[in-house]
Short mmCIF file of C-alpha atoms in Angstrom, two decimals:
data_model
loop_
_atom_site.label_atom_id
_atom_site.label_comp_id
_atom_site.label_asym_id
_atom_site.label_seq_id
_atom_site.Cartn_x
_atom_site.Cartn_y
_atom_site.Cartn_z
CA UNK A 1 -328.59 -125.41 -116.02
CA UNK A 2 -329.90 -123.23 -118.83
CA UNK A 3 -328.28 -119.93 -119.88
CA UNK A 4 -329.64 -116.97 -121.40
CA UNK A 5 -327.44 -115.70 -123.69
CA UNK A 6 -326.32 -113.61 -127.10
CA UNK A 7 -322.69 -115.16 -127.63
CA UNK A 8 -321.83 -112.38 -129.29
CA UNK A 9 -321.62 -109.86 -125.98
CA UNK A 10 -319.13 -109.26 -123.76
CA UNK A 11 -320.69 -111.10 -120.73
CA UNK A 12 -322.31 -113.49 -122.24
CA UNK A 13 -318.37 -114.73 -124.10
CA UNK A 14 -317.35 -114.61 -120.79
CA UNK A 15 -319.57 -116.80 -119.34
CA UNK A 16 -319.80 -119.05 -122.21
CA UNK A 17 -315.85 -119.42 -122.32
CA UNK A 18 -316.01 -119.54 -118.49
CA UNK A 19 -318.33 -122.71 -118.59
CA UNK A 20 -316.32 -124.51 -120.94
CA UNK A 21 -312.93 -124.22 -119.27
CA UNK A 22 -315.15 -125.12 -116.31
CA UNK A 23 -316.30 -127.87 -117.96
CA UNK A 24 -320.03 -127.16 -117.06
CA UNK A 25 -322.91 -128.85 -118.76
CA UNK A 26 -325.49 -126.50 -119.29
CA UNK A 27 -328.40 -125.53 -122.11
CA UNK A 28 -327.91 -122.60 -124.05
CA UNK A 29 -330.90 -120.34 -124.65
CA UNK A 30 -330.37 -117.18 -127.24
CA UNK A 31 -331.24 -113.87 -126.29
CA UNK A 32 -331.12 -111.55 -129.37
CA UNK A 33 -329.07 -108.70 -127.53
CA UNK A 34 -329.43 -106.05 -131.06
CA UNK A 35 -333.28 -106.62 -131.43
CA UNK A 36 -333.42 -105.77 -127.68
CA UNK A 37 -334.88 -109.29 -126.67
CA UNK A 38 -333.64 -108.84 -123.34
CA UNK A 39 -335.98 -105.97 -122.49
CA UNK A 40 -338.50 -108.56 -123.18
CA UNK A 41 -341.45 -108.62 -120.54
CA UNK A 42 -340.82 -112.49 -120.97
CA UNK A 43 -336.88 -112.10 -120.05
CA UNK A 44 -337.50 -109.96 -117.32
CA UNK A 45 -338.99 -112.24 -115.25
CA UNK A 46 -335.33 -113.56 -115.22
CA UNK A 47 -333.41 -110.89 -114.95
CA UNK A 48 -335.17 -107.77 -114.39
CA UNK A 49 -332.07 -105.87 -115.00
CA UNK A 50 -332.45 -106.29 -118.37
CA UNK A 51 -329.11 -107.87 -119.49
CA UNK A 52 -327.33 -110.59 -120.38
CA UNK A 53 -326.64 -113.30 -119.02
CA UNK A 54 -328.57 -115.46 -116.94
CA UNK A 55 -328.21 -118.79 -115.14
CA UNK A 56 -331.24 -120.91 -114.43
CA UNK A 57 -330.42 -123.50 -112.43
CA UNK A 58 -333.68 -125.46 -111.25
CA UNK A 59 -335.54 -122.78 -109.26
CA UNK A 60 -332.24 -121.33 -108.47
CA UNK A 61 -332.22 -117.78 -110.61
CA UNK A 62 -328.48 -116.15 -110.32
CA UNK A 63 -326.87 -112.83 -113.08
CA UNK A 64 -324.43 -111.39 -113.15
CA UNK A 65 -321.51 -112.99 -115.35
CA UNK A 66 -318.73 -113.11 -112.67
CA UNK A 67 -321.32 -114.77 -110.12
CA UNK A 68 -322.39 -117.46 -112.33
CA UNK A 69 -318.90 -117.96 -113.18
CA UNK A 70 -317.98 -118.36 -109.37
CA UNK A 71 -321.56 -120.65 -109.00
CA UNK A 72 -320.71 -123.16 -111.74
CA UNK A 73 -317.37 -123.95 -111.01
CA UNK A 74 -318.04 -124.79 -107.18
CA UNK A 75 -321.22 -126.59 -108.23
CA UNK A 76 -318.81 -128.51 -110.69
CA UNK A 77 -316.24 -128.55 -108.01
CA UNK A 78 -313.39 -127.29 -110.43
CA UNK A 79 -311.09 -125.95 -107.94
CA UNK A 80 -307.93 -125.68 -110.65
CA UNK A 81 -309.87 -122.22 -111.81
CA UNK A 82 -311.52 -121.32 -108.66
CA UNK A 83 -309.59 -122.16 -105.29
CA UNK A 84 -311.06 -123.10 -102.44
CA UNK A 85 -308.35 -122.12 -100.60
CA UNK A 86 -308.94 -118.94 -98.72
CA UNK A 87 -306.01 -116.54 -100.25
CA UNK A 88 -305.91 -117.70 -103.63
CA UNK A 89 -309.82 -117.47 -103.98
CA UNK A 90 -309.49 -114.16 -102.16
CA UNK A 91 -307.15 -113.66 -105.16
CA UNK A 92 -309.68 -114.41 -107.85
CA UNK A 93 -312.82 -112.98 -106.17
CA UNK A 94 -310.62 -109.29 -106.15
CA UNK A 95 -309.71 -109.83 -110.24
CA UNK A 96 -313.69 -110.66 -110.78
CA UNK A 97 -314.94 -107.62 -108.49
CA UNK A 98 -311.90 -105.02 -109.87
CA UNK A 99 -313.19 -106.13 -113.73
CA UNK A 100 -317.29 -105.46 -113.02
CA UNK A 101 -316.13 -102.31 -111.72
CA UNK A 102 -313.10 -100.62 -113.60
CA UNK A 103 -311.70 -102.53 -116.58
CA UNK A 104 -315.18 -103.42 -118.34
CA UNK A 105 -316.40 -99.77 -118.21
CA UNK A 106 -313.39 -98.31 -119.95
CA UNK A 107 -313.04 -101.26 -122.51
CA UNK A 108 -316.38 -100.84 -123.36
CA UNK A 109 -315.76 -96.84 -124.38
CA UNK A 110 -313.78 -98.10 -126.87
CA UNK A 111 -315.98 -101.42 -127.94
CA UNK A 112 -319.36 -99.01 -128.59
CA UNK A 113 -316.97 -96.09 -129.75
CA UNK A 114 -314.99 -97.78 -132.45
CA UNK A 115 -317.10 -101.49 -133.17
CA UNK A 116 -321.10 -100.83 -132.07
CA UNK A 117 -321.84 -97.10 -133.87
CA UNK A 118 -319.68 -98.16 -136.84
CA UNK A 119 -321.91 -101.35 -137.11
CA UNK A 120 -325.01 -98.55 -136.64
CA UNK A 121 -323.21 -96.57 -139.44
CA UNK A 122 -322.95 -93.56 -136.87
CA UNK A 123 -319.08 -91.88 -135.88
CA UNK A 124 -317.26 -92.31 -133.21
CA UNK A 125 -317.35 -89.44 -130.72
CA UNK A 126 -313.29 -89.00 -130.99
CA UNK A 127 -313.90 -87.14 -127.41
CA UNK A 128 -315.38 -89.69 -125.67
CA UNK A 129 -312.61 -91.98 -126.42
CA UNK A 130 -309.93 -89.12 -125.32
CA UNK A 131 -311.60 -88.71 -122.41
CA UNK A 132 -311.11 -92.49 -121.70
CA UNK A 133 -307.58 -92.25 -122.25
CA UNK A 134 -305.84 -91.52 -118.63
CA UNK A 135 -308.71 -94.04 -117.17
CA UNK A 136 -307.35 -96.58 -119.27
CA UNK A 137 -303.78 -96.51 -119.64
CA UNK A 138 -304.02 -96.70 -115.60
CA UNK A 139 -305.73 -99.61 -115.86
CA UNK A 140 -303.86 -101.09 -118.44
CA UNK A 141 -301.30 -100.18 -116.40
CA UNK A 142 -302.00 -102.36 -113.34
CA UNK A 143 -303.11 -105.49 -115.68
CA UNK A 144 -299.57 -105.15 -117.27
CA UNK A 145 -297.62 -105.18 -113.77
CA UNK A 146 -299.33 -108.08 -112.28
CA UNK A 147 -298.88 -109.93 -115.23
CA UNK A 148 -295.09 -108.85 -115.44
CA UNK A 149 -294.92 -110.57 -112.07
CA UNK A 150 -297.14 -113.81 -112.52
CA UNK A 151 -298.15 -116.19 -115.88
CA UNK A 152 -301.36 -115.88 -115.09
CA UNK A 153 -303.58 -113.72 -113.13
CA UNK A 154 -303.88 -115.12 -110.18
CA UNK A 155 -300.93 -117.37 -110.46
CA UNK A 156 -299.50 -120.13 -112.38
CA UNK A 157 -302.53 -121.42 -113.63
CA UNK A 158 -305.35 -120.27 -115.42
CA UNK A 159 -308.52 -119.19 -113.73
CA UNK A 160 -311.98 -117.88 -114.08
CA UNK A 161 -309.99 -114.05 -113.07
CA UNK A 162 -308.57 -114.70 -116.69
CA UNK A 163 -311.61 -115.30 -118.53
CA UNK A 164 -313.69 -112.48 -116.95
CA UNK A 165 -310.77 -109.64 -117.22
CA UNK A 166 -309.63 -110.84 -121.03
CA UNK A 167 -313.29 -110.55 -121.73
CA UNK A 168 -313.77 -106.84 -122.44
CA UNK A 169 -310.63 -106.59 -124.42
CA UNK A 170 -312.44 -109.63 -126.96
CA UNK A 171 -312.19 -107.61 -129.84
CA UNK A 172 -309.49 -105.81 -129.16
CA UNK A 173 -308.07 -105.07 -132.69
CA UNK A 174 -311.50 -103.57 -133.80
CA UNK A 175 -311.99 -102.27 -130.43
CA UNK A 176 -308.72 -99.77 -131.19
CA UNK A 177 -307.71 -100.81 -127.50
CA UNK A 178 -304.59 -98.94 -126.63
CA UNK A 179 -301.95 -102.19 -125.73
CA UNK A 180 -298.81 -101.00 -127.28
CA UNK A 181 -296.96 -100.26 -124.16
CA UNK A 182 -297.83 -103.32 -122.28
CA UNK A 183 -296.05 -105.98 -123.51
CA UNK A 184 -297.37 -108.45 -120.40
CA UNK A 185 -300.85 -107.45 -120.61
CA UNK A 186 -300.56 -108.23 -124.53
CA UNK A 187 -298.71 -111.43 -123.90
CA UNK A 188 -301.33 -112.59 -121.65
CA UNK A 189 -304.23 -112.07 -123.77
CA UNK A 190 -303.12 -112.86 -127.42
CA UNK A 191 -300.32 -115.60 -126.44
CA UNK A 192 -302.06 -117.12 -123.90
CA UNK A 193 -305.78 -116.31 -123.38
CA UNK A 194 -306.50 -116.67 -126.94
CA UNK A 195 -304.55 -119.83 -127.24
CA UNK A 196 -307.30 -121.68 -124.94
CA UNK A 197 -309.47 -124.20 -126.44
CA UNK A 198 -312.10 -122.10 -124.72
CA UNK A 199 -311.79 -118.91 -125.68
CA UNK A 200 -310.90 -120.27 -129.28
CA UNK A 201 -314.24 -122.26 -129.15
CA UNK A 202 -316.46 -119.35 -128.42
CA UNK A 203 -314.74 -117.04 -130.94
CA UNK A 204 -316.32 -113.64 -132.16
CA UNK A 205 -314.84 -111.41 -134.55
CA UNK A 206 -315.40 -108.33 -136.44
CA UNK A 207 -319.10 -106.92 -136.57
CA UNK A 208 -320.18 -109.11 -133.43
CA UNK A 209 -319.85 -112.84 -136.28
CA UNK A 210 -319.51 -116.12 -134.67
CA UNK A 211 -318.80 -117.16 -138.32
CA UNK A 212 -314.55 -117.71 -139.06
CA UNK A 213 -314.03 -115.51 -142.10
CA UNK A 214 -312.77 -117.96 -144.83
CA UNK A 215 -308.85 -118.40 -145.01
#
């Protein structure tokens, strides 16, 4: 498998940490997401959505991140972070769909707001990022609840569901992400999520670096 990617976007961290807790082999092939590589007439022939990532498996074309999440671990077989059993990967599947479709949006507000147009030395629109606020804090709110009831998201054990939702929130100190009042949504992603060897071995920090700041 071969994977287009820029480790240094939200997806494509996903996917990358997704793969190794997976344990999939794959090649990776960089995309350079801020020169706009991916709008490439090359890289469209891939994805002609124009974003990253992409799987190339063979003659088997697949994108979207939380598909070739679900893809690589059944083609692995990895049923510890992607149940075959009906519920439970009912379970995951609803955590992978509710993240493409609420949580990601309103992270990224605050991950262009507060880490992309102070990287483009432009100012964060302060009312785009109050207009974010209810959105958030509801969503926040549901993260926090379901992880006030179980370790992880979809249970005792960690899952792809955990990788894809903790994704948006990767830079969440420079991303200014609200967390204060959700002590189980906070435990889950800096006591746990960013404990794994995975997440820890696809690390990205301030001003999109894959490059550990000397201690």
């Amino acid at each position: 498998m071969k994977l287009y990617c820029d480790p240094i976007t939200v997806n494509c961290r996903k996917v990358l940490a997704g793969l190794d807790l997976i344990g999939a082999d794959f090649e990776k092939v960089h995309v350079d997401y801020f020169t706009g590589e991916q709008r490439s007439d090359e890289y469209r022939k891939i994805n002609p959505n124009a974003a990253l990532p992409a799987l190339v498996d063979g003659d088997f074309v697949l994108w979207e991140s939380n598909a070739i999440l679900a893809y690589a671990a059944d083609k692995v077989g990895n049923h510890a972070v992607y149940p075959a059993d009906l519920r439970a990967r009912a379970d995951v599947n609803r955590w992978l769909l509710w993240e493409a479709a609420h949580w990601f949006p309103s992270c990224y507000v605050f991950l262009v707001e507060h880490c992309v147009k102070p990287l483009l030395q432009s100012v964060p629109d302060l009312a785009v990022i109050e207009a974010q606020q209810d959105n958030f804090h509801k969503l926040a709110g549901i993260l926090d609840q379901r992880l006030g009831q179980t370790r992880w998201l979809a249970g005792d054990h960690v899952t792809i569901a955990d990788i894809a939702v903790a994704a948006p929130a990767h830079l969440h100190p420079y991303q200014k992400l609200p967390l204060q009042p959700y002590p189980n949504l906070r435990r889950w992603l800096v006591e746990q999520v960013e404990a794994l060897p995975c997440w820890d071995r696809t690390y990205v920090g301030e001003g999109f670096t894959t490059e550990r700041k000397a201690a």
